mmCIF file of C-alpha atoms and ligand atoms in Angstrom:
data_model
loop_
_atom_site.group_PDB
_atom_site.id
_atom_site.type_symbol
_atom_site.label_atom_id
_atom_site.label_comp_id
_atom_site.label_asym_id
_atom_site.label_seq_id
_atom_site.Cartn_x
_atom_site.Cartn_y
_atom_site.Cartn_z
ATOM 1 C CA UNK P 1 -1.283 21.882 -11.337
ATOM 2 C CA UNK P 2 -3.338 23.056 -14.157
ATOM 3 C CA UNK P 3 -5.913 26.149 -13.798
ATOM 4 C CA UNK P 4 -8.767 24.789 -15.244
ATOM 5 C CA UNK P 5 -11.739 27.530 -14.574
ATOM 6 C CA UNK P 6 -11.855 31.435 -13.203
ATOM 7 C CA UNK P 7 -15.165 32.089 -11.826
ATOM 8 C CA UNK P 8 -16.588 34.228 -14.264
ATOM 9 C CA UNK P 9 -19.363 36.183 -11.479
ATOM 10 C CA UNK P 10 -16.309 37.145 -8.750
ATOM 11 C CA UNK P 11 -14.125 38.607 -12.130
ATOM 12 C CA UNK P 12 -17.301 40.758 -12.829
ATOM 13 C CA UNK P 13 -17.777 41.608 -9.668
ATOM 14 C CA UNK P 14 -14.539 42.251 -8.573
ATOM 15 C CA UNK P 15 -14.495 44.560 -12.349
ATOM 16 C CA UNK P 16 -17.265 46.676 -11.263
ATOM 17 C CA UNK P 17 -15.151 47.503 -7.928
ATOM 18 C CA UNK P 18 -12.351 49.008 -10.409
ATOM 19 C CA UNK P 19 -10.125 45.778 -8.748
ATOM 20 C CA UNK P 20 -7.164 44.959 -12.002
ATOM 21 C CA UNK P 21 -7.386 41.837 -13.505
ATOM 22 C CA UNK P 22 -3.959 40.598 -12.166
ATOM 23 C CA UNK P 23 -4.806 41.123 -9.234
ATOM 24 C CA UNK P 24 -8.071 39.373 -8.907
ATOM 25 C CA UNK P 25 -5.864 36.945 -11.039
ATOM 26 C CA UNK P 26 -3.576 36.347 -8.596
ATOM 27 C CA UNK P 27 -6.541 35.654 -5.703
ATOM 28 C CA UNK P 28 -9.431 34.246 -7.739
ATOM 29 C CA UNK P 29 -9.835 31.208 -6.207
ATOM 30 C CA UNK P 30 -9.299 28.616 -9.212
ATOM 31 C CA UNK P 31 -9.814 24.667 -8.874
ATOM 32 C CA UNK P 32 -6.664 22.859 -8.655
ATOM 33 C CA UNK P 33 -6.511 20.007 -10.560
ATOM 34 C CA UNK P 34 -4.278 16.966 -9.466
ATOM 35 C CA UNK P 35 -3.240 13.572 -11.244
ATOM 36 C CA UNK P 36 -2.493 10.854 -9.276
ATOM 37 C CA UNK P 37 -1.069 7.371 -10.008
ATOM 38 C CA UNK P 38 -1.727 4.187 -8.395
ATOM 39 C CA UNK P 39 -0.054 0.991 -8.621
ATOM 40 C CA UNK P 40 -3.153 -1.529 -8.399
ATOM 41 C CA UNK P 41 -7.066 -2.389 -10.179
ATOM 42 C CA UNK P 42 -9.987 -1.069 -10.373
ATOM 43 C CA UNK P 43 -11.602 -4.130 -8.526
ATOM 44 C CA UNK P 44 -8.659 -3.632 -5.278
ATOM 45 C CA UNK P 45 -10.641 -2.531 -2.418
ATOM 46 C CA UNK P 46 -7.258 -0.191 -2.205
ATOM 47 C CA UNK P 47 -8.340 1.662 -4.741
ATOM 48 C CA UNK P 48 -12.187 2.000 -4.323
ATOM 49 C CA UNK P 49 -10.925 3.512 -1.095
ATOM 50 C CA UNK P 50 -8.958 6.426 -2.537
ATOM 51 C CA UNK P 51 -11.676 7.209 -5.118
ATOM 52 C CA UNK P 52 -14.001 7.528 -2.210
ATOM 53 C CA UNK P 53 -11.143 9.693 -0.431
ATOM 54 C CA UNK P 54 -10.324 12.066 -3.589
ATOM 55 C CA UNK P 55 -14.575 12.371 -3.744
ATOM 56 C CA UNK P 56 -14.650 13.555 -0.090
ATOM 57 C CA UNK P 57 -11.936 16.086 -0.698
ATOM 58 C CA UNK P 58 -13.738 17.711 -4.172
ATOM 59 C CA UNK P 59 -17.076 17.511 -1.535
ATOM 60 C CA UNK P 60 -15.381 19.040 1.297
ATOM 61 C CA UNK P 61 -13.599 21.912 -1.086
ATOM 62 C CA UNK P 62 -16.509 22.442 -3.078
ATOM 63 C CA UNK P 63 -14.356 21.417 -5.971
ATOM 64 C CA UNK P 64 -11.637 23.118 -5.428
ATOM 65 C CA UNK P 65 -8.906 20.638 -5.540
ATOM 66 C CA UNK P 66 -9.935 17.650 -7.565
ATOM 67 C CA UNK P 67 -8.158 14.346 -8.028
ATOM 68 C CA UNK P 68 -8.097 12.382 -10.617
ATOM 69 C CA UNK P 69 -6.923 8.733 -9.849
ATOM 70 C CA UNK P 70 -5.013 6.900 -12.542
ATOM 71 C CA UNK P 71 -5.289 3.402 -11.152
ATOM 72 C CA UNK P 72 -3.380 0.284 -12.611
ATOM 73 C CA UNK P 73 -0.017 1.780 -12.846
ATOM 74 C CA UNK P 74 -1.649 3.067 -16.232
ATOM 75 C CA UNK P 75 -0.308 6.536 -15.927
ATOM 76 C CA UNK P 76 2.891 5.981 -13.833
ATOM 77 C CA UNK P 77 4.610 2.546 -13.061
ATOM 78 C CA UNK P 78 4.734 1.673 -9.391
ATOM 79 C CA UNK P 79 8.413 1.715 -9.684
ATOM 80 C CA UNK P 80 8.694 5.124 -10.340
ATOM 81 C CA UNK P 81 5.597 6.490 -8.434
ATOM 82 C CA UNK P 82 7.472 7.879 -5.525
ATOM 83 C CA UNK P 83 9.979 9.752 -7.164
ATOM 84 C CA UNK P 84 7.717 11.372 -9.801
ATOM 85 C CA UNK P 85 5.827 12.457 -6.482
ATOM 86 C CA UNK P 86 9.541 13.596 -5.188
ATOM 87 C CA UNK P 87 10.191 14.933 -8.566
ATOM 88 C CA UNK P 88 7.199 16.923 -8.870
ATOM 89 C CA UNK P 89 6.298 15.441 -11.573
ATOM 90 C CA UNK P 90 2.539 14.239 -9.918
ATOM 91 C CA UNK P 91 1.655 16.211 -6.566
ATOM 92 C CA UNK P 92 0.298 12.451 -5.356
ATOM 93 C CA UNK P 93 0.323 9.054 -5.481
ATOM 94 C CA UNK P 94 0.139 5.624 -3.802
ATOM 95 C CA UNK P 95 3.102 3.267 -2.784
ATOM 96 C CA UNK P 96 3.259 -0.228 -1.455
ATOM 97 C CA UNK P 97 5.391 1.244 1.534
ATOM 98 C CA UNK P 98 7.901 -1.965 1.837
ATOM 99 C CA UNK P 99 8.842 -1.284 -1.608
ATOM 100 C CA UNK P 100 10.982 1.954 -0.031
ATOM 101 C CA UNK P 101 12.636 -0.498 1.715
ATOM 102 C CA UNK P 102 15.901 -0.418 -0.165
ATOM 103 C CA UNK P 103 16.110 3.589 0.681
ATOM 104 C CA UNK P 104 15.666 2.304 4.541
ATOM 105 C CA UNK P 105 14.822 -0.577 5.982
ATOM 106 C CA UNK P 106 11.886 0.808 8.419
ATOM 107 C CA UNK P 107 9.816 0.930 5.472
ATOM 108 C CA UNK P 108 9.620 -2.631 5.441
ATOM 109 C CA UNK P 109 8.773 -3.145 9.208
ATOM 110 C CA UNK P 110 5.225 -4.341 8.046
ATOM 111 C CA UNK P 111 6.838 -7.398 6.209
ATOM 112 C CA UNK P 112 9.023 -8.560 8.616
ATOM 113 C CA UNK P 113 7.000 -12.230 9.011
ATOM 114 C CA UNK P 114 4.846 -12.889 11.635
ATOM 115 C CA UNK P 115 6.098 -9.720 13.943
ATOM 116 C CA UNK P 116 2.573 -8.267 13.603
ATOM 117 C CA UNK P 117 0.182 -10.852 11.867
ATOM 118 C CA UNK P 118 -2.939 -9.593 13.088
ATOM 119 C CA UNK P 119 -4.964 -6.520 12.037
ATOM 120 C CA UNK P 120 -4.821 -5.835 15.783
ATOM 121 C CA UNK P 121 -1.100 -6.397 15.854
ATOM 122 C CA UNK P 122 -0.628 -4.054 12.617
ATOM 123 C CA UNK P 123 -2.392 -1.276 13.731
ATOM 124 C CA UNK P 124 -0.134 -1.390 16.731
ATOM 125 C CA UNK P 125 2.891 -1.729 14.885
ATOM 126 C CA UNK P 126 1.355 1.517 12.363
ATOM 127 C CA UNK P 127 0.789 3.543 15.937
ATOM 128 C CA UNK P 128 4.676 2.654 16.848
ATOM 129 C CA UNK P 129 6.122 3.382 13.668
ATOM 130 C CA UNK P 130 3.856 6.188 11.321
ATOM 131 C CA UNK P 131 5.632 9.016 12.782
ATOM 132 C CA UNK P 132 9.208 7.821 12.410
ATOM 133 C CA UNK P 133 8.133 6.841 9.003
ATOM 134 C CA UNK P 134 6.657 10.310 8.106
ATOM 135 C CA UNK P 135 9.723 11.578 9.302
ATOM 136 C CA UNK P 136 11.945 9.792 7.169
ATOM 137 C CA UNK P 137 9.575 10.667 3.956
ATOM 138 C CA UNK P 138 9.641 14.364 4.832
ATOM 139 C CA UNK P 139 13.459 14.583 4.408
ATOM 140 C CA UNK P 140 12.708 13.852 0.924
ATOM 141 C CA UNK P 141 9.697 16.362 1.196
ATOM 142 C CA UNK P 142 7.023 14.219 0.849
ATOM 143 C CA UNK P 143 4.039 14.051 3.103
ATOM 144 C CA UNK P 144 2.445 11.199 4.417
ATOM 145 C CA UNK P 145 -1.346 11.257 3.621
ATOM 146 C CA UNK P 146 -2.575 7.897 5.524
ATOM 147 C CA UNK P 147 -1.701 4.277 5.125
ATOM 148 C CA UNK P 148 -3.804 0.676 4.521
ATOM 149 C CA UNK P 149 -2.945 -2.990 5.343
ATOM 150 C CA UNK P 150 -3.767 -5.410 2.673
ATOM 151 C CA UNK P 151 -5.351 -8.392 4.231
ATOM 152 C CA UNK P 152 -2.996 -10.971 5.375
ATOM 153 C CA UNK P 153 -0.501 -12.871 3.029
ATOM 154 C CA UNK P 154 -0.640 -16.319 2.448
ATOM 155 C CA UNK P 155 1.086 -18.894 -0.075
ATOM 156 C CA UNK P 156 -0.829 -19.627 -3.425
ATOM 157 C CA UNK P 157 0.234 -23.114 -5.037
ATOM 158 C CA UNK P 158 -0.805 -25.380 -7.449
ATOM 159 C CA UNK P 159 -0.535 -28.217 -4.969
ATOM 160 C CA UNK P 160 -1.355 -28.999 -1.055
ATOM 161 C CA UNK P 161 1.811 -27.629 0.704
ATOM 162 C CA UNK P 162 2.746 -30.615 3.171
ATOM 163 C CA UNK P 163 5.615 -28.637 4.893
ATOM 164 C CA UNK P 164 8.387 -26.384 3.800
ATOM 165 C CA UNK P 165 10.142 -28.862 1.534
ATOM 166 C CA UNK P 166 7.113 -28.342 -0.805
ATOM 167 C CA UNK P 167 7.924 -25.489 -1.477
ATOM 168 C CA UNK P 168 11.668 -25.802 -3.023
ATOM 169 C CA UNK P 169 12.594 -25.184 -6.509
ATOM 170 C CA UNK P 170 9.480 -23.322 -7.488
ATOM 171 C CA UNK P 171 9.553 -20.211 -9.506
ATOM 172 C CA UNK P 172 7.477 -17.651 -6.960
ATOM 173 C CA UNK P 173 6.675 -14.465 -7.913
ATOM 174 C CA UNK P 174 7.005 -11.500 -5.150
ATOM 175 C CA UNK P 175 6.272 -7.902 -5.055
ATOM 176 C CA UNK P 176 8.947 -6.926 -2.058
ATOM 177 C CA UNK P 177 12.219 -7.932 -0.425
ATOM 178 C CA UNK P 178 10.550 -9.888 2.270
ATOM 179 C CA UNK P 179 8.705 -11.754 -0.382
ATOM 180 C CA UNK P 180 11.747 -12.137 -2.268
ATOM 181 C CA UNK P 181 13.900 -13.384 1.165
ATOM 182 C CA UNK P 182 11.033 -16.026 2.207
ATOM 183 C CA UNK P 183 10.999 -17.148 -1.135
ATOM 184 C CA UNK P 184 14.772 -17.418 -1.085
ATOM 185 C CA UNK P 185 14.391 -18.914 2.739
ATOM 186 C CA UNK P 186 12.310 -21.452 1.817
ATOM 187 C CA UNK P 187 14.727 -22.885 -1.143
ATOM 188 C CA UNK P 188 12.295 -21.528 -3.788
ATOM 189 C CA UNK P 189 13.061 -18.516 -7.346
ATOM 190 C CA UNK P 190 11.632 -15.276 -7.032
ATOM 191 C CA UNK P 191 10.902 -13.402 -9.685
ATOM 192 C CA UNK P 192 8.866 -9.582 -9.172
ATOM 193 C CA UNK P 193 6.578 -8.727 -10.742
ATOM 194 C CA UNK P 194 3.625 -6.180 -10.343
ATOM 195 C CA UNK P 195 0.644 -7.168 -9.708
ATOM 196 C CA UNK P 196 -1.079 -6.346 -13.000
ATOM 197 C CA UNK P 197 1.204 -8.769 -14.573
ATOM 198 C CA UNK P 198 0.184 -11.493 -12.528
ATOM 199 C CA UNK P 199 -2.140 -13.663 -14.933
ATOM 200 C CA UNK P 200 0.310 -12.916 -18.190
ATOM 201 C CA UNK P 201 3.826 -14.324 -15.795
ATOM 202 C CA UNK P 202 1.549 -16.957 -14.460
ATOM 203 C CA UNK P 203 0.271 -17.655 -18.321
ATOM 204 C CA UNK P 204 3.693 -17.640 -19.729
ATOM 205 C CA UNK P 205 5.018 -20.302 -17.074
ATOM 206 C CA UNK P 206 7.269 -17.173 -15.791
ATOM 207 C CA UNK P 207 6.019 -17.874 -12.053
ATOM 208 C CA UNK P 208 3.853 -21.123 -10.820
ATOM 209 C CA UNK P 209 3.536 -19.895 -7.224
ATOM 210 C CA UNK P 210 2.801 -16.716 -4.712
ATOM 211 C CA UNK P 211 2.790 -14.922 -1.764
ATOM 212 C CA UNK P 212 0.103 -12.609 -1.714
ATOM 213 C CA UNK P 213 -3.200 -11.400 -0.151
ATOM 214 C CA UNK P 214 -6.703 -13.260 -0.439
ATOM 215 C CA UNK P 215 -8.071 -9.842 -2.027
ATOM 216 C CA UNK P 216 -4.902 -9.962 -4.876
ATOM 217 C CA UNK P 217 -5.584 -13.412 -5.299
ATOM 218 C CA UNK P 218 -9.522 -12.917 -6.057
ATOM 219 C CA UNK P 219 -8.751 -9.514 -8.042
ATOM 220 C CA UNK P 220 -6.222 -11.819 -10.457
ATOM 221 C CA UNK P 221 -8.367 -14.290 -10.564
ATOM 222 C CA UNK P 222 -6.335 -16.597 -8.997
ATOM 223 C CA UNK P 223 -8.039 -19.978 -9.731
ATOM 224 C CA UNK P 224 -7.461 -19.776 -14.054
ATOM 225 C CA UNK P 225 -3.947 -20.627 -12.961
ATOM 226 C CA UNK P 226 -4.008 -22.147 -9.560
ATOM 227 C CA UNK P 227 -5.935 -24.235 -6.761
ATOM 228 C CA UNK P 228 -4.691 -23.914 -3.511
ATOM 229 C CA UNK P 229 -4.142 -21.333 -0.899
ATOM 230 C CA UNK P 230 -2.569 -21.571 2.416
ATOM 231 C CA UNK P 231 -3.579 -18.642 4.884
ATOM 232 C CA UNK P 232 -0.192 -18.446 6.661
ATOM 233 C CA UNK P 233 -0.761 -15.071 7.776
ATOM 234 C CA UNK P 234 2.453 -13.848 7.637
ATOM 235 C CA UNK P 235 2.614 -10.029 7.473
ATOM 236 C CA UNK P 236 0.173 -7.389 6.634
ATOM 237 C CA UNK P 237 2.255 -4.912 4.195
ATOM 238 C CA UNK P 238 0.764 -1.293 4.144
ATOM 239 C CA UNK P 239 0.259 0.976 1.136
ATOM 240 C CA UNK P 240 0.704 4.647 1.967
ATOM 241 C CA UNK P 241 -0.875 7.528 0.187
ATOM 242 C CA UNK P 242 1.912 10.555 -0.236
ATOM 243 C CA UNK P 243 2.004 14.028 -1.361
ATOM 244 C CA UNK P 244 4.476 16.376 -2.467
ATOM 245 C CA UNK P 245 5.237 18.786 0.342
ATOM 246 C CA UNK P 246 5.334 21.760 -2.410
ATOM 247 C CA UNK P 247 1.882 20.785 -3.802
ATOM 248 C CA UNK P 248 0.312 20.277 -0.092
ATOM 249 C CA UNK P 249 2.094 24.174 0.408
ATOM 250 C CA UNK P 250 0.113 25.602 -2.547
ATOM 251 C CA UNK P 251 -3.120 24.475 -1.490
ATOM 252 C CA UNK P 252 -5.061 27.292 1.132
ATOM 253 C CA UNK P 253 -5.337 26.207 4.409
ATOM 254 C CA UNK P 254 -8.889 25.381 4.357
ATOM 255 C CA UNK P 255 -8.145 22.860 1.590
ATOM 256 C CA UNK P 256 -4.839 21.549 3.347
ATOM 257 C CA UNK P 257 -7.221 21.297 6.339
ATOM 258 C CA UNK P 258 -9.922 19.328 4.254
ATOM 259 C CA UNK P 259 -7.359 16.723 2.837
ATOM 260 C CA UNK P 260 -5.984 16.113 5.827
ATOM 261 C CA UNK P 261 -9.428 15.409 7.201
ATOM 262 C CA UNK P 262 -10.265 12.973 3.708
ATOM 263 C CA UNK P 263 -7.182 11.224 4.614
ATOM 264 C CA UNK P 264 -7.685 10.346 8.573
ATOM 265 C CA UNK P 265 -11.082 9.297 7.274
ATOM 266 C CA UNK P 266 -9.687 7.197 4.461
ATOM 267 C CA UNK P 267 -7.415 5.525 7.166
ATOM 268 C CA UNK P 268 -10.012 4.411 9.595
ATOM 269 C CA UNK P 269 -12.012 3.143 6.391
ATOM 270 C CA UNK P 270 -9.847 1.440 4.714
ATOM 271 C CA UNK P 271 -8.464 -0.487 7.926
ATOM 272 C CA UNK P 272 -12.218 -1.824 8.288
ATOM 273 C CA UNK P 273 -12.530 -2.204 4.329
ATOM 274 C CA UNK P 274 -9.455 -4.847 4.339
ATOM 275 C CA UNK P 275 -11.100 -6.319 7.005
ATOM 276 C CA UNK P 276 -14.028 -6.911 5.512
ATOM 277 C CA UNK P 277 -12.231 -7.872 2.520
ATOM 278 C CA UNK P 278 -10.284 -11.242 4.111
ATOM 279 C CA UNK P 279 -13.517 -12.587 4.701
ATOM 280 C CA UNK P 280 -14.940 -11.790 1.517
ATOM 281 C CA UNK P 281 -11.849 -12.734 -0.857
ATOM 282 C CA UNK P 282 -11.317 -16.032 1.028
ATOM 283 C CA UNK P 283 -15.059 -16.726 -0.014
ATOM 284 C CA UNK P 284 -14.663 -16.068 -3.534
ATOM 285 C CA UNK P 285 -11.637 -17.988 -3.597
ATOM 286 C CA UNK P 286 -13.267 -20.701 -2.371
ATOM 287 C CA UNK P 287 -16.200 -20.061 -4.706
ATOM 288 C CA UNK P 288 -14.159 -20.493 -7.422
ATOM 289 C CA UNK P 289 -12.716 -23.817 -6.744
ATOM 290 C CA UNK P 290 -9.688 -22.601 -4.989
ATOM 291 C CA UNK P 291 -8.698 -25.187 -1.727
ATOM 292 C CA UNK P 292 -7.818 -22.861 1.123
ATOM 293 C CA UNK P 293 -5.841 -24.304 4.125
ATOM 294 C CA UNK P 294 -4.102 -23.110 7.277
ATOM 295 C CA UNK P 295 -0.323 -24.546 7.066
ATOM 296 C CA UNK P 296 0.339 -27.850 8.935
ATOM 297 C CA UNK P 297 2.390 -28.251 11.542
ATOM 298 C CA UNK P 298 5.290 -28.893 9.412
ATOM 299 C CA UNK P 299 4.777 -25.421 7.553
ATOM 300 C CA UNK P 300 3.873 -23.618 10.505
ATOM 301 C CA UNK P 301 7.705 -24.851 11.893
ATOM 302 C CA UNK P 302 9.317 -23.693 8.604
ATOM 303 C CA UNK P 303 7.505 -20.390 8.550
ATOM 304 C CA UNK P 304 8.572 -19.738 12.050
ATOM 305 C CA UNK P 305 11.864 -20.079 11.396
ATOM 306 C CA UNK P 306 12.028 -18.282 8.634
ATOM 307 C CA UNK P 307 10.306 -15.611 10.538
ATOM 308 C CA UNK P 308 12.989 -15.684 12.816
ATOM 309 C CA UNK P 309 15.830 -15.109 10.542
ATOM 310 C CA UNK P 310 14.259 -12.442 8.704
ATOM 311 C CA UNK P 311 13.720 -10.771 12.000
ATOM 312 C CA UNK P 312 17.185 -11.053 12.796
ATOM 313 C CA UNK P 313 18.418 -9.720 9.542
ATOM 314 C CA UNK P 314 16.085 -6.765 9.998
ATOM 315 C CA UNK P 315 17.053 -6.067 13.286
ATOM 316 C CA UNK P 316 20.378 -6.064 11.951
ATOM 317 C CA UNK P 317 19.336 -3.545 8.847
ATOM 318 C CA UNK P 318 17.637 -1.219 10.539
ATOM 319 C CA UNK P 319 19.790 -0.261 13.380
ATOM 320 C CA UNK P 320 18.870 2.971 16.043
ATOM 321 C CA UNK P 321 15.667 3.470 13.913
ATOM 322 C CA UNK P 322 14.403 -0.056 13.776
ATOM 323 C CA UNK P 323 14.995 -0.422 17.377
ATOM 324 C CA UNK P 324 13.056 2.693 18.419
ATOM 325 C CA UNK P 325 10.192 0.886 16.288
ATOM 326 C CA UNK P 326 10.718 -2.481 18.092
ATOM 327 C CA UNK P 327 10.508 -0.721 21.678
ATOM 328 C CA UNK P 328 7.456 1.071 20.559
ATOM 329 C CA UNK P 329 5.660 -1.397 19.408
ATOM 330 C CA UNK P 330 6.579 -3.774 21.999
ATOM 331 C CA UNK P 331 5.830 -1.694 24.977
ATOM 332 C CA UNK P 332 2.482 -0.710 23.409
ATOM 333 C CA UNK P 333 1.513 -4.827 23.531
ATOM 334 C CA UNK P 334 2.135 -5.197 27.010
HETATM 335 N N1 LIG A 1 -1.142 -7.446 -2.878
HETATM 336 C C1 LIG A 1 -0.038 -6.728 -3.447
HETATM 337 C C2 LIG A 1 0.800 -6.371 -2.281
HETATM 338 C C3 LIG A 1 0.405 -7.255 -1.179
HETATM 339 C C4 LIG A 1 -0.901 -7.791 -1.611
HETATM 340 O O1 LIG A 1 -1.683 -8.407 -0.903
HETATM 341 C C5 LIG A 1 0.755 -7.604 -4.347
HETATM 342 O O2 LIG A 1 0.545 -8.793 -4.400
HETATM 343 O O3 LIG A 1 1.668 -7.084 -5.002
#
């Protein structure tokens, strides 16, 4: 937190009254300034999203706390985001939430395949799980800001996918366990890597296949290095805004207040922004040449299957917790 400005007119004022100047010091209302890292692009509708957020929060404080977003994983790497947040080291930052996952397995209840593959689905299975989650993320005394599906995943290839056996031996890239396990599942090599990495391991011959979003594959520019994609739908995996607990307890409670307000709004956008976003990517991937499909029946069996045993196991992994989620969520579909 840096103290970038006193406001010259209140110290004058507050002068003439005979107040000290530690005192008004210790009041004056100076701007907080916050850095915060994200893990994805400029283009990632993700992103455009918290810009818009950390401009309604400098709007609604009058400037008072302004955010700087450091986008790309430029300032901080994704894999150490959370626990510079934890840390201190930035009051904020954005997570892909499954990539927690090896802290607890609820964190990866949005990548569990197929268990909610529909926005409709996802924001049920967000209602039935955000406050355990928020729960879990305050023991470490972090705050939970808001949280936004990326559209969809699907399988990108550089050939039709016929049915699971298509699928064997290649080198896929993933960003999470799930993508790791399906990979795994399906007899193929993962390999993670970040997402801004994409076009140099797909370049280099590190990866020649992946499960991703239609908005990651149009922000990568999928088709300089491949031509199909198969909407399989499988999972909808969140990214979660946080902030340090100790940061958020600085603020004054009109700011807290006003954040808080950013964020809900930030939620309900960014929901409809991804949205609006799996229509639009799957255009452009199409635009550029790219062959998009829905998986044959052969896939589709495969998938299931595999959705079924990495249910299982995460059943299994996530015990009490993951249960309580399951219930939830289930209860709320009926
Ligand atoms: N894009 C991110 C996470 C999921 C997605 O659609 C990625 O590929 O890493």
């Amino acid at each position: 937190m840096t103290v970038s400005h006193l406001r010259l007119p209140h110290l004058a004022t507050a002068a003439a009254l005979g107040v000290s100047l530690a005192t008004m010091t210790g009041s004056a209302q100076a701007a907080t300034e916050w850095d915060m890292p994200t893990p994805y692009g400029d283009r990632t509708f993700h992103t455009v999203n918290i810009r818009e957020f950390t401009e309604d929060v400098r709007e609604a404080t009058d400037g008072e706390l302004d955010i700087t977003v450091h986008s790309n994983g430029s300032l901080i790497g994704h894999a150490e985001i959370k626990n510079s947040v934890r840390r201190g080291i930035v009051p904020m930052g954005e997570v892909i939430m499954s990539r927690l996952a090896n802290e607890n397995p609820i964190f990866e209840v949005d990548s569990v395949p197929y268990l909610a593959a529909s926005y409709e689905e996802a924001w049920t299975l967000w209602e039935a799980s955000r406050e355990i989650i928020a729960e879990e993320l305050q023991k470490q005394g972090l705050r939970l800001l808001f949280a936004v599906p990326w559209p969809p995943q699907g399988i990108y290839t550089n050939q039709a996918i016929e049915s699971g056996d298509d699928l064997k031996n290649l080198s896929m890239r993933a960003y999470n366990t799930a993508s790791e396990r399906i990979a795994q599942l399906v007899g193929a090599v993962p390999t993670q890597v970040e997402v801004p990495d994409i076009p140099t391991a797909f370049s280099t011959g590190r990866v020649e296949a992946m499960i991703t979003s239609p908005a990651t594959g149009a922000d990568t520019k999928a088709w300089d290095y491949l031509n199909h994609f198969n909407h399989a739908q499988l999972w909808l995996p969140k990214n979660m805004i946080i902030v340090s607990e100790k940061a958020f307890s600085r603020l004054s409670e009109d700011t807290q207040q006003a954040l808080l307000e950013a964020a809900a709004d930030a939620e309900t956008r960014g929901w409809e922004m991804s949205q609006q976003e799996t229509t639009d990517a799957i255009a452009v991937l199409k635009e550029n040449g790219i062959t998009v499909t829905e998986p044959s029946e052969a896939l589709a069996e495969t998938l299931k299957e595999v959705g079924e045993t990495m249910t299982e196991e995460w059943v299994e992994r996530a015990g009490e917790q993951g249960q309580t989620i399951l219930d939830a969520y289930r209860s709320a579909g009926e």
